[in-house]
mmCIF file of C-alpha atoms in Angstrom:
data_model
loop_
_atom_site.group_PDB
_atom_site.id
_atom_site.type_symbol
_atom_site.label_atom_id
_atom_site.label_comp_id
_atom_site.label_asym_id
_atom_site.label_seq_id
_atom_site.Cartn_x
_atom_site.Cartn_y
_atom_site.Cartn_z
ATOM 1 C CA MET A 223 77.218 -7.780 57.461
ATOM 2 C CA THR A 224 74.778 -7.787 54.567
ATOM 3 C CA HIS A 225 74.547 -10.833 52.349
ATOM 4 C CA GLN A 226 73.236 -9.924 48.929
ATOM 5 C CA ILE A 227 72.394 -12.794 46.626
ATOM 6 C CA THR A 228 73.788 -10.837 43.689
ATOM 7 C CA ASP A 229 77.213 -10.912 45.369
ATOM 8 C CA LEU A 230 77.094 -14.685 45.830
ATOM 9 C CA ILE A 231 75.980 -15.191 42.227
ATOM 10 C CA ARG A 232 78.825 -13.011 40.967
ATOM 11 C CA LEU A 233 81.442 -14.702 43.172
ATOM 12 C CA PHE A 234 80.306 -18.191 42.163
ATOM 13 C CA ASN A 235 80.153 -17.347 38.475
ATOM 14 C CA GLU A 236 83.553 -15.632 38.511
ATOM 15 C CA THR A 237 85.046 -18.637 40.274
ATOM 16 C CA PHE A 238 83.518 -21.454 38.219
ATOM 17 C CA MET A 239 81.853 -20.343 34.982
ATOM 18 C CA ALA A 240 84.939 -20.450 32.756
ATOM 19 C CA GLU A 241 86.456 -23.714 34.007
ATOM 20 C CA TYR A 242 83.283 -25.670 34.793
ATOM 21 C CA GLN A 243 80.771 -23.988 32.439
ATOM 22 C CA THR A 244 78.465 -23.697 35.446
ATOM 23 C CA GLN A 245 76.509 -20.713 36.665
ATOM 24 C CA LEU A 246 74.436 -19.950 39.729
ATOM 25 C CA VAL A 247 70.911 -18.804 38.853
ATOM 26 C CA LYS A 248 68.169 -17.328 41.035
ATOM 27 C CA GLY A 249 65.016 -19.416 40.657
ATOM 28 C CA GLU A 250 61.476 -19.149 41.859
ATOM 29 C CA ASP A 251 60.102 -22.325 43.389
ATOM 30 C CA GLU A 252 61.974 -25.595 43.838
ATOM 31 C CA PRO A 253 65.733 -25.707 43.406
ATOM 32 C CA ILE A 254 67.144 -27.837 40.598
ATOM 33 C CA TYR A 255 70.428 -28.514 38.851
ATOM 34 C CA LEU A 256 70.196 -28.566 35.068
ATOM 35 C CA PRO A 257 73.124 -29.622 32.900
ATOM 36 C CA ALA A 258 73.927 -27.749 29.709
ATOM 37 C CA ASP A 259 71.888 -28.800 26.689
ATOM 38 C CA GLU A 260 71.235 -27.761 23.096
ATOM 39 C CA ASN A 261 69.486 -24.579 24.290
ATOM 40 C CA GLU A 262 71.707 -23.639 27.246
ATOM 41 C CA PRO A 263 75.512 -23.622 26.963
ATOM 42 C CA TYR A 264 76.046 -23.605 30.754
ATOM 43 C CA HIS A 265 75.156 -25.991 33.541
ATOM 44 C CA ARG A 266 72.808 -24.199 35.964
ATOM 45 C CA ILE A 267 72.470 -24.402 39.707
ATOM 46 C CA ILE A 268 69.020 -22.927 40.208
ATOM 47 C CA PHE A 269 68.242 -22.072 43.824
ATOM 48 C CA ALA A 270 64.901 -21.262 45.437
ATOM 49 C CA HIS A 271 63.309 -17.855 45.896
ATOM 50 C CA GLY A 272 66.542 -15.872 45.857
ATOM 51 C CA PHE A 273 67.455 -17.113 49.345
ATOM 52 C CA TYR A 274 71.143 -16.920 50.222
ATOM 53 C CA ALA A 275 70.937 -20.110 52.317
ATOM 54 C CA SER A 276 69.248 -21.985 49.465
ATOM 55 C CA ALA A 277 72.016 -20.926 47.095
ATOM 56 C CA LEU A 278 74.719 -22.137 49.496
ATOM 57 C CA HIS A 279 72.904 -25.445 49.941
ATOM 58 C CA GLU A 280 72.516 -26.060 46.207
ATOM 59 C CA ILE A 281 76.130 -25.038 45.563
ATOM 60 C CA SER A 282 77.175 -27.582 48.175
ATOM 61 C CA HIS A 283 75.410 -30.374 46.296
ATOM 62 C CA TRP A 284 77.274 -29.293 43.154
ATOM 63 C CA LEU A 285 80.547 -29.377 45.079
ATOM 64 C CA VAL A 286 79.881 -32.970 46.152
ATOM 65 C CA ALA A 287 78.957 -34.143 42.652
ATOM 66 C CA GLY A 288 81.714 -35.589 40.493
ATOM 67 C CA PRO A 289 82.150 -34.897 36.762
ATOM 68 C CA GLU A 290 79.711 -37.625 35.633
ATOM 69 C CA ARG A 291 77.008 -36.574 38.098
ATOM 70 C CA ARG A 292 77.328 -32.958 36.947
ATOM 71 C CA LEU A 293 76.062 -34.103 33.531
ATOM 72 C CA LEU A 294 72.760 -35.359 35.000
ATOM 73 C CA GLU A 295 69.671 -33.408 36.011
ATOM 74 C CA ASP A 296 69.770 -32.955 39.806
ATOM 75 C CA PHE A 297 73.019 -34.964 39.640
ATOM 76 C CA GLY A 298 70.963 -38.130 39.146
ATOM 77 C CA TYR A 299 70.189 -38.331 42.860
ATOM 78 C CA TRP A 300 66.868 -39.353 44.348
ATOM 79 C CA TYR A 301 64.976 -36.894 46.447
ATOM 80 C CA GLU A 302 62.199 -37.960 48.742
ATOM 81 C CA PRO A 303 60.084 -34.903 49.592
ATOM 82 C CA ASP A 304 58.961 -33.799 53.027
ATOM 83 C CA GLY A 305 56.807 -36.394 54.763
ATOM 84 C CA ARG A 306 59.466 -39.134 54.985
ATOM 85 C CA THR A 307 59.285 -42.213 57.192
ATOM 86 C CA ALA A 308 61.945 -42.732 59.878
ATOM 87 C CA ASP A 309 63.843 -45.174 57.618
ATOM 88 C CA VAL A 310 63.777 -42.853 54.605
ATOM 89 C CA GLN A 311 64.721 -39.901 56.826
ATOM 90 C CA ALA A 312 67.788 -41.802 58.053
ATOM 91 C CA LYS A 313 68.838 -42.463 54.438
ATOM 92 C CA PHE A 314 68.223 -38.801 53.567
ATOM 93 C CA GLU A 315 70.400 -37.608 56.439
ATOM 94 C CA ALA A 316 73.168 -40.072 55.527
ATOM 95 C CA VAL A 317 73.538 -38.547 52.060
ATOM 96 C CA GLU A 318 73.131 -34.984 53.364
ATOM 97 C CA VAL A 319 76.074 -35.027 55.805
ATOM 98 C CA ARG A 320 78.764 -34.134 53.246
ATOM 99 C CA PRO A 321 76.808 -31.423 51.381
ATOM 100 C CA GLN A 322 75.732 -29.799 54.633
ATOM 101 C CA ALA A 323 79.317 -29.895 55.884
ATOM 102 C CA TYR A 324 80.356 -28.024 52.739
ATOM 103 C CA GLU A 325 77.454 -25.632 53.248
ATOM 104 C CA TRP A 326 78.626 -24.926 56.808
ATOM 105 C CA ILE A 327 82.173 -24.287 55.573
ATOM 106 C CA LEU A 328 80.900 -21.878 52.912
ATOM 107 C CA SER A 329 78.566 -20.186 55.393
ATOM 108 C CA MET A 330 81.440 -19.634 57.806
ATOM 109 C CA SER A 331 83.575 -18.358 54.928
ATOM 110 C CA ALA A 332 80.887 -15.781 54.154
ATOM 111 C CA GLY A 333 80.159 -14.868 57.767
ATOM 112 C CA PHE A 334 76.627 -16.209 57.244
ATOM 113 C CA ALA A 335 74.644 -18.120 59.880
ATOM 114 C CA PHE A 336 74.363 -21.846 59.189
ATOM 115 C CA SER A 337 71.545 -24.127 60.239
ATOM 116 C CA VAL A 338 71.311 -27.824 59.377
ATOM 117 C CA SER A 339 68.293 -28.864 57.392
ATOM 118 C CA CYS A 340 66.550 -32.102 58.313
ATOM 119 C CA ASP A 341 63.882 -31.136 55.784
ATOM 120 C CA ASN A 342 61.055 -33.320 57.102
ATOM 121 C CA LEU A 343 58.483 -30.997 58.658
ATOM 122 C CA ASN A 344 55.505 -33.215 57.809
ATOM 123 C CA GLY A 345 57.100 -36.625 58.255
ATOM 124 C CA GLU A 346 55.970 -39.396 60.539
ATOM 125 C CA CYS A 347 59.092 -38.962 62.663
ATOM 126 C CA GLU A 348 60.706 -36.010 64.357
ATOM 127 C CA PRO A 349 64.331 -35.824 63.156
ATOM 128 C CA ASP A 350 66.992 -35.523 65.846
ATOM 129 C CA ARG A 351 68.361 -32.164 64.760
ATOM 130 C CA VAL A 352 71.159 -32.060 67.342
ATOM 131 C CA GLN A 353 72.386 -35.546 66.451
ATOM 132 C CA PHE A 354 72.367 -34.657 62.752
ATOM 133 C CA MET A 355 74.215 -31.401 63.491
ATOM 134 C CA GLN A 356 76.838 -33.413 65.388
ATOM 135 C CA ARG A 357 77.307 -35.707 62.382
ATOM 136 C CA VAL A 358 77.715 -32.696 60.100
ATOM 137 C CA HIS A 359 80.138 -31.165 62.615
ATOM 138 C CA ARG A 360 82.306 -34.319 62.632
ATOM 139 C CA GLU A 361 82.363 -34.202 58.833
ATOM 140 C CA VAL A 362 83.430 -30.544 58.859
ATOM 141 C CA LEU A 363 86.273 -31.357 61.245
ATOM 142 C CA ASN A 364 87.404 -34.254 59.034
ATOM 143 C CA ILE A 365 87.348 -32.030 55.945
ATOM 144 C CA LEU A 366 89.325 -29.307 57.681
ATOM 145 C CA GLU A 367 91.867 -31.860 58.894
ATOM 146 C CA VAL A 368 92.574 -33.347 55.448
ATOM 147 C CA GLY A 369 92.134 -30.048 53.605
ATOM 148 C CA LEU A 370 89.326 -28.579 51.564
ATOM 149 C CA PRO A 371 88.740 -30.132 48.148
ATOM 150 C CA PRO A 372 89.838 -27.742 45.352
ATOM 151 C CA ARG A 373 86.396 -26.415 44.356
ATOM 152 C CA VAL A 374 85.340 -25.949 47.988
ATOM 153 C CA ALA A 375 88.649 -24.204 48.702
ATOM 154 C CA ALA A 376 88.258 -21.905 45.691
ATOM 155 C CA LEU A 377 84.789 -20.705 46.678
ATOM 156 C CA SER A 378 85.673 -20.522 50.366
ATOM 157 C CA HIS A 379 88.631 -18.309 49.476
ATOM 158 C CA ALA A 380 86.508 -16.051 47.229
ATOM 159 C CA LEU A 381 83.911 -15.672 49.991
ATOM 160 C CA ARG A 382 86.493 -14.989 52.706
ATOM 161 C CA VAL A 383 88.196 -12.325 50.580
ATOM 162 C CA PHE A 384 84.904 -10.646 49.666
ATOM 163 C CA TYR A 385 83.424 -10.730 53.184
ATOM 164 C CA GLN A 386 86.782 -10.212 54.879
ATOM 165 C CA THR A 387 86.371 -13.203 57.169
ATOM 166 C CA PRO A 388 89.300 -14.949 58.877
ATOM 167 C CA PRO A 389 90.830 -18.250 57.746
ATOM 168 C CA LEU A 390 88.828 -21.266 58.834
ATOM 169 C CA HIS A 391 89.679 -23.123 62.042
ATOM 170 C CA ALA A 392 87.946 -26.064 63.693
ATOM 171 C CA GLU A 393 87.177 -23.990 66.793
ATOM 172 C CA GLN A 394 84.872 -21.714 64.762
ATOM 173 C CA PHE A 395 82.420 -24.568 64.124
ATOM 174 C CA ILE A 396 80.194 -24.966 67.174
ATOM 175 C CA VAL A 397 77.213 -27.281 67.522
ATOM 176 C CA LYS A 398 74.259 -25.357 68.949
#
């Protein structure tokens, strides 16, 4: 199955542009979320380098953000770049569990391979990737049990229809 970024952009924009005035935009370098302003009528999720995985990750952060956060640049969240200490890495992973769970759900909906991102290649500590993946997995299972939030469900449905993937089941999500 081929995953073209233009398809994901179209599916996202068709699903959310009218109701949420938000569009997915291919960027160059670092990803960023920019709310609408006097020059731009739409909120923009700008993902890095045209990468499909980057787009899914940035969309997932948008899906976590509530209405007030979606009015702030980068949702008003802190971001500590690569090179984090063990303590800062633990805090980073704690806030990344939910977005990465959404990203895994969307990846599965699109038939696209998912890989957790510990995002600390040059840090003083080596993140425990398997442990983090297990935390994300538990979050996915909890989300599936209570039901997908409306925006997650809408995009998951659009992806599953487009890529002709089956309905989501807990057994599909395997920690590797």
